PDB file of C-alpha atoms in Angstrom:
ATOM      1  CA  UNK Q   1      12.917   1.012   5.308  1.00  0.00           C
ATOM      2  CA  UNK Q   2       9.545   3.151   4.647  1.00  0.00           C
ATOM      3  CA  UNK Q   3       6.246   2.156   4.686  1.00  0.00           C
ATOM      4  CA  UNK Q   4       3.719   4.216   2.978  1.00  0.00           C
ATOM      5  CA  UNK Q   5      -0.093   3.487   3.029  1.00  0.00           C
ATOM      6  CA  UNK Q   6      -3.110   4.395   1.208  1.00  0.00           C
ATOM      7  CA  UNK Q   7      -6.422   3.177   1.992  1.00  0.00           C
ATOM      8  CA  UNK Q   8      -9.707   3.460  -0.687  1.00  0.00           C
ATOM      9  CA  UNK Q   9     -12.128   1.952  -2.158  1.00  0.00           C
ATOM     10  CA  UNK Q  10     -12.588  -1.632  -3.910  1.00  0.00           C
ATOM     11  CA  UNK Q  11     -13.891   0.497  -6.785  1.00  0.00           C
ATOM     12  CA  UNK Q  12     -10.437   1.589  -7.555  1.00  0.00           C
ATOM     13  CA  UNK Q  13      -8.866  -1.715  -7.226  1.00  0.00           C
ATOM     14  CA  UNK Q  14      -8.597  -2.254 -11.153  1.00  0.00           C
ATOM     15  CA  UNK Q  15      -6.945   1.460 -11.536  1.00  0.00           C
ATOM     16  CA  UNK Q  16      -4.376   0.576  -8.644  1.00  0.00           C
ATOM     17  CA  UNK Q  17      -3.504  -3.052 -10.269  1.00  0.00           C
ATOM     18  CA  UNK Q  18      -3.075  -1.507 -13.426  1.00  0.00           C
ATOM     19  CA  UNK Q  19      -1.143   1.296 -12.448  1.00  0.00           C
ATOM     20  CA  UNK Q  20       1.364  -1.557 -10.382  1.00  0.00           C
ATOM     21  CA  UNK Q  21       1.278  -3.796 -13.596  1.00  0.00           C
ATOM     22  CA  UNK Q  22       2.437  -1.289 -16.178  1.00  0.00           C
ATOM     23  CA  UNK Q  23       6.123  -0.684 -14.419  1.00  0.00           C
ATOM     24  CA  UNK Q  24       8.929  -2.838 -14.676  1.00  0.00           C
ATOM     25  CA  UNK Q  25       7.589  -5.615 -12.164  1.00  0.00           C
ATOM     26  CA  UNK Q  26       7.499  -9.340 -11.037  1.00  0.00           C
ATOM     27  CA  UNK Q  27       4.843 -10.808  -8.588  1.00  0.00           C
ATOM     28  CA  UNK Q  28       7.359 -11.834  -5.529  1.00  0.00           C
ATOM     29  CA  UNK Q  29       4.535 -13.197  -3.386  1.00  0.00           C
ATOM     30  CA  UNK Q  30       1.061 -13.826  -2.751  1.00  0.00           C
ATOM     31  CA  UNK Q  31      -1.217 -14.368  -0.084  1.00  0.00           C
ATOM     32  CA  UNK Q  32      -4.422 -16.448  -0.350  1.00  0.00           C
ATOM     33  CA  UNK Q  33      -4.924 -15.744  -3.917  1.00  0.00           C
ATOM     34  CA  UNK Q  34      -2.798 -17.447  -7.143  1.00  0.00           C
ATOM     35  CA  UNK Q  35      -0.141 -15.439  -7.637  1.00  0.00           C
ATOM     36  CA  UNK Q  36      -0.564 -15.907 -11.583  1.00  0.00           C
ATOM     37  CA  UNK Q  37      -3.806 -14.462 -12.249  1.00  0.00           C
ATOM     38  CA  UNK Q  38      -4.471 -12.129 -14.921  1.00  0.00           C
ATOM     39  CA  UNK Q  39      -5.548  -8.342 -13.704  1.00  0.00           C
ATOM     40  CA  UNK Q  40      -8.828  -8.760 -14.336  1.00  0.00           C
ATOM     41  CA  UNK Q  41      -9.281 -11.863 -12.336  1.00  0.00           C
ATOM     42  CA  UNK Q  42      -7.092 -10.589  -9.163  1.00  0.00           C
ATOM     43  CA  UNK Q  43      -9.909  -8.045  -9.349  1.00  0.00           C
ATOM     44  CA  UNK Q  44     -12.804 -10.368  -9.736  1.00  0.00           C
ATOM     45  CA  UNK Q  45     -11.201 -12.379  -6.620  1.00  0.00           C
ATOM     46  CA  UNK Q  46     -10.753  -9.094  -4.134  1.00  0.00           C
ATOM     47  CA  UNK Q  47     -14.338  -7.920  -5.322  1.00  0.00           C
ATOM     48  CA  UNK Q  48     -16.189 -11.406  -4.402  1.00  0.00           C
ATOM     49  CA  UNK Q  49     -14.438 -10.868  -0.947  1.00  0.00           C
ATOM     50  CA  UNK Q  50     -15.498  -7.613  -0.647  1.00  0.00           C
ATOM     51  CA  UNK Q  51     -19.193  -8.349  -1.122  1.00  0.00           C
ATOM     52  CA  UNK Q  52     -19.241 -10.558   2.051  1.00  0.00           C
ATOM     53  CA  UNK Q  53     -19.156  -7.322   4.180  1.00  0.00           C
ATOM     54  CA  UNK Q  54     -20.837  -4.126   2.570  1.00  0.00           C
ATOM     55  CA  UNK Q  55     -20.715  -1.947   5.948  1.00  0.00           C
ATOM     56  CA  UNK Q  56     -16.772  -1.769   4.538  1.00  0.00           C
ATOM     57  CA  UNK Q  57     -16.742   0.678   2.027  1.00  0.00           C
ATOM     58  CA  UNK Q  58     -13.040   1.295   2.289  1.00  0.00           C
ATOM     59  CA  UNK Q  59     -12.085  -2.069   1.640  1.00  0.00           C
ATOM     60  CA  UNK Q  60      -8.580  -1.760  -0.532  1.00  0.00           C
ATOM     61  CA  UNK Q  61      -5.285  -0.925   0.833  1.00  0.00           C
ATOM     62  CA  UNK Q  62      -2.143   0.160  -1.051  1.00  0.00           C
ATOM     63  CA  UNK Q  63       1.105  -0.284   1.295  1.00  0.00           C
ATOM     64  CA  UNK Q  64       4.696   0.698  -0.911  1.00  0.00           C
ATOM     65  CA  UNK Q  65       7.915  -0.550   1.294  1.00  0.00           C
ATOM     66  CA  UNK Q  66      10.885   1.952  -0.080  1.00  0.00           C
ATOM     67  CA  UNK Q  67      14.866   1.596   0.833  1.00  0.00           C
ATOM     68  CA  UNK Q  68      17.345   3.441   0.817  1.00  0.00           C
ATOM     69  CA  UNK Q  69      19.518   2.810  -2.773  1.00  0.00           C
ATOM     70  CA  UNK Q  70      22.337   1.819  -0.655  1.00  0.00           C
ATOM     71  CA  UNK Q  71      20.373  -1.205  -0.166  1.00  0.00           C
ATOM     72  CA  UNK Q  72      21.267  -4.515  -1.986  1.00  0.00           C
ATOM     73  CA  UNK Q  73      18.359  -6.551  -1.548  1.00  0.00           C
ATOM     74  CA  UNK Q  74      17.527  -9.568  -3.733  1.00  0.00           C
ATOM     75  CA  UNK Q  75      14.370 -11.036  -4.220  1.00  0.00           C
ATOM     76  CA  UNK Q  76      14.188 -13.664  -1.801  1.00  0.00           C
ATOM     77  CA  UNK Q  77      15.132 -10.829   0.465  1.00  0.00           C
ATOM     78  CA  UNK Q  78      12.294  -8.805  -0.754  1.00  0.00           C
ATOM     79  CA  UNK Q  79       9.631 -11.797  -0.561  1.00  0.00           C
ATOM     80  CA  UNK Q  80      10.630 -12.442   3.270  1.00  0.00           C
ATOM     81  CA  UNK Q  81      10.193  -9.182   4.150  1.00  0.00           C
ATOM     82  CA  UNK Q  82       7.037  -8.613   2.719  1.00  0.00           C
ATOM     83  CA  UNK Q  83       5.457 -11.520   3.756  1.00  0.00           C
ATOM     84  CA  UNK Q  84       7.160 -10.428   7.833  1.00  0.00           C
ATOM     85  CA  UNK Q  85       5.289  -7.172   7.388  1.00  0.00           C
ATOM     86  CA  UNK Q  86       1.820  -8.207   6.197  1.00  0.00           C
ATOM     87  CA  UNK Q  87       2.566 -11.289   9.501  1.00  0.00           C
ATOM     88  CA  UNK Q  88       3.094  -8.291  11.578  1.00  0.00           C
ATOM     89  CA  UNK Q  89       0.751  -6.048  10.809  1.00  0.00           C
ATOM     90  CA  UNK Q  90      -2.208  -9.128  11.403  1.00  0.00           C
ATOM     91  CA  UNK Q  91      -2.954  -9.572   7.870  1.00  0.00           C
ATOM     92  CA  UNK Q  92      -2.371 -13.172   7.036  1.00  0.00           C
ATOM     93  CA  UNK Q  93      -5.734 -13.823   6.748  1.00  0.00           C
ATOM     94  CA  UNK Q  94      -6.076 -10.971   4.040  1.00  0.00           C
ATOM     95  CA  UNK Q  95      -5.904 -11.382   0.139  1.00  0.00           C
ATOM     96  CA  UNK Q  96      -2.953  -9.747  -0.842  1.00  0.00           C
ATOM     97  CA  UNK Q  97      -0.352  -9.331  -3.688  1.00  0.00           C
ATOM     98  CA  UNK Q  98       3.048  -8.276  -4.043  1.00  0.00           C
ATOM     99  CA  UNK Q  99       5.128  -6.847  -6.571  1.00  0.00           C
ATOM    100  CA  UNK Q 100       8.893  -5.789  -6.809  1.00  0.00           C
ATOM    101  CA  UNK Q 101       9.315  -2.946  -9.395  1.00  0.00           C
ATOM    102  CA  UNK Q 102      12.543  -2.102 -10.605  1.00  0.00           C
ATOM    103  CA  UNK Q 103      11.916   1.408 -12.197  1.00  0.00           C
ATOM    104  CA  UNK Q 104      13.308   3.265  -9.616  1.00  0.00           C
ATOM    105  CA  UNK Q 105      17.098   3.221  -8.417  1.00  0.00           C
ATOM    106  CA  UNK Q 106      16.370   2.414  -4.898  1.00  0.00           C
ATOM    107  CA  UNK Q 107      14.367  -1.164  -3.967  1.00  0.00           C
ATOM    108  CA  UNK Q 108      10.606  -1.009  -3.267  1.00  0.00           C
ATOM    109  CA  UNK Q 109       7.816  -3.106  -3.586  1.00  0.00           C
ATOM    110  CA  UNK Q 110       3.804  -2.497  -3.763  1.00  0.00           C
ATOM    111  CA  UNK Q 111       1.125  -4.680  -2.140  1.00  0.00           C
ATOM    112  CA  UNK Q 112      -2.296  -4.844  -2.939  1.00  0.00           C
ATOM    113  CA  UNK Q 113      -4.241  -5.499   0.071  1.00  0.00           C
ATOM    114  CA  UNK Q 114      -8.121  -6.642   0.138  1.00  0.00           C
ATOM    115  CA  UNK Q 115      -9.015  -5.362   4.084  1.00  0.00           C
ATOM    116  CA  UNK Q 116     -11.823  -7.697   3.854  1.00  0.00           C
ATOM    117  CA  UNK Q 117     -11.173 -11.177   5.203  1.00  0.00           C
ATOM    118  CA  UNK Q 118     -12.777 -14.338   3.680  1.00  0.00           C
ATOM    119  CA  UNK Q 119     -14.587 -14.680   6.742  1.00  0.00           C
ATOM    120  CA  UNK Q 120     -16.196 -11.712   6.066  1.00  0.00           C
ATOM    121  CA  UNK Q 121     -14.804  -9.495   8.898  1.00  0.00           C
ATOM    122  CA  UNK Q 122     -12.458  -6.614   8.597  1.00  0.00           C
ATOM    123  CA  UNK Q 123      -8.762  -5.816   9.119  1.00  0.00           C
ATOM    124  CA  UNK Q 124      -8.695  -3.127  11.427  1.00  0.00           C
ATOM    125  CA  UNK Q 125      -6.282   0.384   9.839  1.00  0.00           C
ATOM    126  CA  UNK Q 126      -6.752   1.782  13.456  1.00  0.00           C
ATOM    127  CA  UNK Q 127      -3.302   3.712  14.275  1.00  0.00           C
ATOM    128  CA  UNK Q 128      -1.935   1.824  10.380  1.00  0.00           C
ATOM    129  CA  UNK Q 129       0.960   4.253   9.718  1.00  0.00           C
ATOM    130  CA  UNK Q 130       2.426   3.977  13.738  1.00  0.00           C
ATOM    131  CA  UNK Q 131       1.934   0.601  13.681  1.00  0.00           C
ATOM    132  CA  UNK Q 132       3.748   0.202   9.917  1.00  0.00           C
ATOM    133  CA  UNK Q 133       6.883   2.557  11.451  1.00  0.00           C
ATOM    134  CA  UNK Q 134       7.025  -0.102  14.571  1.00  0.00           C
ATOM    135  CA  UNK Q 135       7.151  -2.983  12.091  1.00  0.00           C
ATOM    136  CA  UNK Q 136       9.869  -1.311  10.207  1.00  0.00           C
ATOM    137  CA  UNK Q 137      12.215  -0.930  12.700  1.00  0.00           C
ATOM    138  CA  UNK Q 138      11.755  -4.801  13.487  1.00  0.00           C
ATOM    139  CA  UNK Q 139      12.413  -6.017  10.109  1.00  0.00           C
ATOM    140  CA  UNK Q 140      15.393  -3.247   9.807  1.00  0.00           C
ATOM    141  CA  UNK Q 141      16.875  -4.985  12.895  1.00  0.00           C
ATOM    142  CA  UNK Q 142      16.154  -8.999  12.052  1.00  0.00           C
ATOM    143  CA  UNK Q 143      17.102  -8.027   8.308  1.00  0.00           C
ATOM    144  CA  UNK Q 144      20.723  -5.806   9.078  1.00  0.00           C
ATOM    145  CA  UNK Q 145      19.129  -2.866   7.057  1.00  0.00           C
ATOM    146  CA  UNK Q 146      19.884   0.281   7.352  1.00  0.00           C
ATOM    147  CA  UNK Q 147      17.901   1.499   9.623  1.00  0.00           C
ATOM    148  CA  UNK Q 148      15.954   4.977   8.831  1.00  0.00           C
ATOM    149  CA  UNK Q 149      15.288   7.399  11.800  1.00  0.00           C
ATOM    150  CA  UNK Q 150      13.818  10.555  10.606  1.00  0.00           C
ATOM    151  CA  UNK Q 151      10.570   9.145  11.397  1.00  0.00           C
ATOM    152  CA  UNK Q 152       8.772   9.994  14.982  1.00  0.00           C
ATOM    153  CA  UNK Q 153       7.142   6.904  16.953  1.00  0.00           C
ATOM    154  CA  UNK Q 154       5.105   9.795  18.300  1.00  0.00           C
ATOM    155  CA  UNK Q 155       1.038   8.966  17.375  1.00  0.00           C
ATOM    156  CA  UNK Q 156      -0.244  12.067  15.491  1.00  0.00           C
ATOM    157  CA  UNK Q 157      -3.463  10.207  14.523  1.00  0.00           C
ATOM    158  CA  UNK Q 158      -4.906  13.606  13.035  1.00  0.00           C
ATOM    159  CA  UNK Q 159      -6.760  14.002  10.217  1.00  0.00           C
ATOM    160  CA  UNK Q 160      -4.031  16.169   8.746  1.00  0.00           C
ATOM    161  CA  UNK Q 161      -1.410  14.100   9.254  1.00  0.00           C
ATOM    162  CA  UNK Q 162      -3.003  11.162   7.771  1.00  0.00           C
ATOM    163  CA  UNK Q 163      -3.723  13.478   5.048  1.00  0.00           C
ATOM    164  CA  UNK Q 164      -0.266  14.415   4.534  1.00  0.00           C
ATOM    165  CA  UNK Q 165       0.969  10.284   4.515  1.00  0.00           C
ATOM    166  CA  UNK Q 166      -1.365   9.705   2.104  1.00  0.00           C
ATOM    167  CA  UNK Q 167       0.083  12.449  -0.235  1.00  0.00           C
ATOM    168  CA  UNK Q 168       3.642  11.004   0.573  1.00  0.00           C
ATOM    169  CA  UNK Q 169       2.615   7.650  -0.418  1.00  0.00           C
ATOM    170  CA  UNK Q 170       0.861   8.984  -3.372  1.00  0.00           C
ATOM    171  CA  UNK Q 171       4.298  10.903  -4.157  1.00  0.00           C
ATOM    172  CA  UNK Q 172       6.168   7.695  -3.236  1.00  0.00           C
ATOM    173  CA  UNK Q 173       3.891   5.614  -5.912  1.00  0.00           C
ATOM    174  CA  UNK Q 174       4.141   8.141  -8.854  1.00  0.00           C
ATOM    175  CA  UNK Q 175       7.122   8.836 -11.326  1.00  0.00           C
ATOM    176  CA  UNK Q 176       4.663  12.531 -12.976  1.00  0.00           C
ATOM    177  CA  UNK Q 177       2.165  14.386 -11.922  1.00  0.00           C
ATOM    178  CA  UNK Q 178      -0.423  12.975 -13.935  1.00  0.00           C
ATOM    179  CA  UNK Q 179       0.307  10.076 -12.249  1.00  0.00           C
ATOM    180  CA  UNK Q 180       0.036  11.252  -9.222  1.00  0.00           C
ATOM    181  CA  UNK Q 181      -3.391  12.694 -10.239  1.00  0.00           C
ATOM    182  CA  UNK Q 182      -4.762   9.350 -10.456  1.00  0.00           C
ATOM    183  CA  UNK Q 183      -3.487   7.739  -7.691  1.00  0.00           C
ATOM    184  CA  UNK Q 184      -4.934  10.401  -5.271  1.00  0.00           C
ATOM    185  CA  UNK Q 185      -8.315  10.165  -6.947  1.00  0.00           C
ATOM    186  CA  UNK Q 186      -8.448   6.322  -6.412  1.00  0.00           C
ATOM    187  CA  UNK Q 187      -8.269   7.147  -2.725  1.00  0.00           C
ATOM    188  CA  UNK Q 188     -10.492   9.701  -3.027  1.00  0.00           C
ATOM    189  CA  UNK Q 189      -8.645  13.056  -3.020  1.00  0.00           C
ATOM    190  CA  UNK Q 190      -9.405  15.534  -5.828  1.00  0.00           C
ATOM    191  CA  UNK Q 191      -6.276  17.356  -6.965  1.00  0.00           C
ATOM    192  CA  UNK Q 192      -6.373  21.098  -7.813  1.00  0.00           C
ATOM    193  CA  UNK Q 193      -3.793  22.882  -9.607  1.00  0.00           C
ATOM    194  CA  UNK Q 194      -3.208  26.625  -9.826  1.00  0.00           C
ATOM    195  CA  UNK Q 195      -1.042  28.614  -8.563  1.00  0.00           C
ATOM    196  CA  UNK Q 196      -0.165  25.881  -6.050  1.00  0.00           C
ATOM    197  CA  UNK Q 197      -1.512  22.299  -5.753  1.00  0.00           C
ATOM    198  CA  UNK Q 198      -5.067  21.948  -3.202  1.00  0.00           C
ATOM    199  CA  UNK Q 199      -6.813  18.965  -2.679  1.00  0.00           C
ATOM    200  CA  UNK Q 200     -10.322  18.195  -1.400  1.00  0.00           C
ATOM    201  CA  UNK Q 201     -10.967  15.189   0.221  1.00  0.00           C
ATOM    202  CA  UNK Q 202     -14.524  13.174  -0.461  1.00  0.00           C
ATOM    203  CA  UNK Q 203     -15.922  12.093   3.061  1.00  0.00           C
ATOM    204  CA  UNK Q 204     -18.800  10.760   1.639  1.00  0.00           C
ATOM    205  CA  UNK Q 205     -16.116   7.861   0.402  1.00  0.00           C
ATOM    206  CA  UNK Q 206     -15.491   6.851   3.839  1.00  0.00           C
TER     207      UNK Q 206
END
Protein backbone atom coordinates (compact mmCIF):
# COMPACT_ATOMS: atom_id res chain seq x y z
CA UNK A 1 0.00 0.00 0.00
CA UNK A 2 1.15 3.71 -1.14
CA UNK A 3 0.12 6.80 0.00
CA UNK A 4 0.68 9.77 -2.09
CA UNK A 5 -0.16 13.40 -1.00
CA UNK A 6 -0.65 16.69 -2.48
CA UNK A 7 -1.45 19.68 -0.60
CA UNK A 8 -2.95 23.22 -2.39
CA UNK A 9 -5.20 25.52 -2.36
CA UNK A 10 -9.16 25.60 -1.76
CA UNK A 11 -9.12 27.50 -5.06
CA UNK A 12 -8.41 24.35 -6.88
CA UNK A 13 -10.84 22.27 -5.07
CA UNK A 14 -13.48 22.32 -8.04
CA UNK A 15 -10.52 21.31 -10.67
CA UNK A 16 -9.44 18.35 -8.25
CA UNK A 17 -13.28 17.10 -7.75
CA UNK A 18 -13.75 17.24 -11.26
CA UNK A 19 -10.76 15.67 -12.32
CA UNK A 20 -11.77 12.56 -9.49
CA UNK A 21 -15.43 12.63 -10.89
CA UNK A 22 -14.73 12.14 -14.57
CA UNK A 23 -12.99 8.43 -14.09
CA UNK A 24 -14.71 5.37 -13.60
CA UNK A 25 -15.67 6.00 -9.80
CA UNK A 26 -18.11 5.40 -6.82
CA UNK A 27 -18.13 7.53 -3.56
CA UNK A 28 -17.07 4.59 -0.92
CA UNK A 29 -17.18 6.94 2.07
CA UNK A 30 -17.59 10.19 3.52
CA UNK A 31 -16.69 12.07 6.39
CA UNK A 32 -18.78 14.93 7.86
CA UNK A 33 -20.25 15.90 4.63
CA UNK A 34 -23.32 13.87 2.56
CA UNK A 35 -21.75 11.62 0.60
CA UNK A 36 -24.39 12.37 -2.31
CA UNK A 37 -23.81 15.85 -3.09
CA UNK A 38 -23.44 17.13 -6.44
CA UNK A 39 -19.71 18.65 -7.33
CA UNK A 40 -20.64 21.87 -7.06
CA UNK A 41 -22.10 21.63 -3.65
CA UNK A 42 -19.11 19.36 -2.11
CA UNK A 43 -17.32 22.53 -3.17
CA UNK A 44 -19.65 25.06 -1.73
CA UNK A 45 -19.44 22.86 1.65
CA UNK A 46 -15.31 22.67 1.82
CA UNK A 47 -15.26 26.50 0.81
CA UNK A 48 -17.74 27.69 3.79
CA UNK A 49 -15.23 25.69 6.03
CA UNK A 50 -12.46 27.21 4.68
CA UNK A 51 -13.59 30.77 5.32
CA UNK A 52 -13.63 30.16 9.14
CA UNK A 53 -9.76 30.35 9.10
CA UNK A 54 -8.15 32.66 6.32
CA UNK A 55 -4.44 32.53 7.88
CA UNK A 56 -4.81 28.83 5.95
CA UNK A 57 -4.21 29.43 2.55
CA UNK A 58 -3.30 25.86 1.80
CA UNK A 59 -6.36 24.47 2.94
CA UNK A 60 -7.09 21.30 0.39
CA UNK A 61 -5.40 18.05 0.49
CA UNK A 62 -5.34 15.32 -2.18
CA UNK A 63 -4.16 11.82 -0.57
CA UNK A 64 -4.34 8.67 -3.52
CA UNK A 65 -3.90 5.09 -1.58
CA UNK A 66 -2.40 2.69 -4.58
CA UNK A 67 -1.90 -1.37 -4.32
CA UNK A 68 -0.22 -3.52 -5.77
CA UNK A 69 -2.61 -5.39 -8.74
CA UNK A 70 -2.03 -8.53 -6.94
CA UNK A 71 -4.38 -7.11 -4.55
CA UNK A 72 -8.07 -8.31 -4.39
CA UNK A 73 -9.70 -5.81 -2.42
CA UNK A 74 -13.48 -5.24 -2.42
CA UNK A 75 -15.18 -2.31 -1.48
CA UNK A 76 -16.00 -2.78 1.97
CA UNK A 77 -12.32 -3.50 2.12
CA UNK A 78 -11.54 -0.28 0.50
CA UNK A 79 -14.08 1.86 2.75
CA UNK A 80 -12.39 0.38 6.07
CA UNK A 81 -9.24 1.23 5.08
CA UNK A 82 -9.80 4.56 4.14
CA UNK A 83 -11.72 5.56 6.85
CA UNK A 84 -8.40 3.64 9.30
CA UNK A 85 -6.10 6.03 7.48
CA UNK A 86 -7.87 9.40 7.66
CA UNK A 87 -8.50 7.85 11.93
CA UNK A 88 -4.82 7.58 11.90
CA UNK A 89 -3.57 10.31 10.44
CA UNK A 90 -5.98 12.68 13.12
CA UNK A 91 -8.39 13.71 10.59
CA UNK A 92 -11.78 12.67 11.78
CA UNK A 93 -12.72 15.90 12.47
CA UNK A 94 -11.92 16.95 8.75
CA UNK A 95 -14.44 17.12 5.74
CA UNK A 96 -13.44 14.57 3.54
CA UNK A 97 -14.52 12.37 0.54
CA UNK A 98 -13.61 9.22 -0.91
CA UNK A 99 -13.71 7.66 -4.12
CA UNK A 100 -12.71 4.14 -5.53
CA UNK A 101 -11.79 4.43 -9.28
CA UNK A 102 -11.55 1.51 -11.28
CA UNK A 103 -9.60 2.83 -14.40
CA UNK A 104 -6.52 1.49 -13.54
CA UNK A 105 -5.62 -2.37 -13.17
CA UNK A 106 -4.35 -2.14 -9.72
CA UNK A 107 -6.91 -0.81 -6.66
CA UNK A 108 -6.66 2.84 -5.53
CA UNK A 109 -8.76 5.29 -4.17
CA UNK A 110 -8.64 9.34 -3.97
CA UNK A 111 -9.71 11.47 -0.99
CA UNK A 112 -10.54 14.89 -0.97
CA UNK A 113 -9.52 16.40 2.19
CA UNK A 114 -10.69 20.03 3.53
CA UNK A 115 -7.48 20.70 6.22
CA UNK A 116 -9.73 23.12 7.79
CA UNK A 117 -11.79 21.81 10.68
CA UNK A 118 -15.36 23.06 11.44
CA UNK A 119 -14.05 24.47 14.44
CA UNK A 120 -12.10 26.58 12.54
CA UNK A 121 -8.58 25.26 13.41
CA UNK A 122 -6.21 23.43 11.19
CA UNK A 123 -5.00 19.87 10.56
CA UNK A 124 -1.48 19.98 10.97
CA UNK A 125 0.68 18.31 7.33
CA UNK A 126 3.84 18.62 9.62
CA UNK A 127 6.13 15.44 8.65
CA UNK A 128 2.48 14.20 6.25
CA UNK A 129 4.31 11.80 3.89
CA UNK A 130 6.45 9.91 7.08
CA UNK A 131 3.60 9.88 8.96
CA UNK A 132 1.28 8.42 5.79
CA UNK A 133 4.31 5.54 5.22
CA UNK A 134 3.89 4.67 9.21
CA UNK A 135 0.13 4.36 8.73
CA UNK A 136 0.63 2.14 5.81
CA UNK A 137 2.52 -0.36 7.24
CA UNK A 138 -0.26 -0.59 10.08
CA UNK A 139 -3.12 -1.08 7.86
CA UNK A 140 -0.80 -3.55 5.59
CA UNK A 141 -0.38 -5.59 8.82
CA UNK A 142 -4.22 -5.41 10.45
CA UNK A 143 -5.46 -5.81 6.68
CA UNK A 144 -2.94 -9.11 5.48
CA UNK A 145 -1.77 -6.88 2.49
CA UNK A 146 1.04 -7.17 0.89
CA UNK A 147 3.18 -5.26 2.42
CA UNK A 148 5.46 -2.73 0.20
CA UNK A 149 9.08 -2.01 1.43
CA UNK A 150 10.90 0.04 -1.02
CA UNK A 151 9.96 2.94 0.95
CA UNK A 152 12.55 4.47 3.73
CA UNK A 153 11.00 5.39 7.32
CA UNK A 154 14.00 7.70 7.19
CA UNK A 155 12.51 11.67 7.58
CA UNK A 156 13.91 13.60 4.56
CA UNK A 157 11.61 16.57 5.33
CA UNK A 158 13.47 18.67 2.50
CA UNK A 159 12.07 20.84 0.29
CA UNK A 160 13.22 18.64 -2.57
CA UNK A 161 11.99 15.69 -1.47
CA UNK A 162 8.62 16.96 -0.81
CA UNK A 163 8.94 18.30 -4.19
CA UNK A 164 9.67 15.10 -5.71
CA UNK A 165 6.35 13.25 -3.68
CA UNK A 166 4.35 15.70 -4.94
CA UNK A 167 5.39 14.94 -8.60
CA UNK A 168 4.91 11.14 -7.76
CA UNK A 169 1.51 11.73 -6.56
CA UNK A 170 0.83 13.96 -9.42
CA UNK A 171 2.21 10.96 -11.69
CA UNK A 172 0.22 8.53 -9.51
CA UNK A 173 -3.17 10.72 -10.17
CA UNK A 174 -2.73 11.17 -14.01
CA UNK A 175 -3.33 8.60 -16.93
CA UNK A 176 -1.40 11.75 -19.88
CA UNK A 177 0.55 14.38 -19.60
CA UNK A 178 -1.93 16.91 -20.04
CA UNK A 179 -3.31 15.58 -17.20
CA UNK A 180 -0.66 15.72 -15.31
CA UNK A 181 -0.29 19.41 -16.35
CA UNK A 182 -3.26 20.27 -14.47
CA UNK A 183 -2.94 18.48 -11.53
CA UNK A 184 0.51 20.07 -10.76
CA UNK A 185 -0.86 23.53 -11.43
CA UNK A 186 -3.73 23.01 -8.87
CA UNK A 187 -0.97 22.59 -6.32
CA UNK A 188 0.81 25.19 -7.59
CA UNK A 189 3.71 23.89 -9.73
CA UNK A 190 4.11 25.31 -13.26
CA UNK A 191 5.19 22.63 -15.72
CA UNK A 192 7.79 23.39 -18.44
CA UNK A 193 8.43 21.31 -21.33
CA UNK A 194 11.43 21.33 -23.65
CA UNK A 195 13.93 19.38 -24.07
CA UNK A 196 13.16 17.84 -20.67
CA UNK A 197 10.28 18.58 -18.24
CA UNK A 198 11.18 21.76 -15.35
CA UNK A 199 8.89 22.97 -12.99
CA UNK A 200 8.73 26.17 -10.92
CA UNK A 201 7.12 26.17 -7.84
CA UNK A 202 4.83 29.43 -6.69
CA UNK A 203 5.83 30.28 -2.97
CA UNK A 204 3.72 33.05 -2.92
CA UNK A 205 0.83 30.09 -2.81
CA UNK A 206 1.98 28.97 0.45
Amino acid sequence: MIAKILTGSGKGCLKLLQYITTKDNQVITSNNILPNLKITEVVKEFKKTQSLNNRCTKNLMHIVLSFPKSEKINSFKMKNISEDFIKAFNANDCMSITYQHYDREHPHLHIALNKVKNDGSILSDSFSHLRAREICRKIEQIYDLEQISNYSTKNKNTSIEKIKEDIDAAILASRSFQQFIEIMAIYNYKVLKGRGVSFIYNLSST
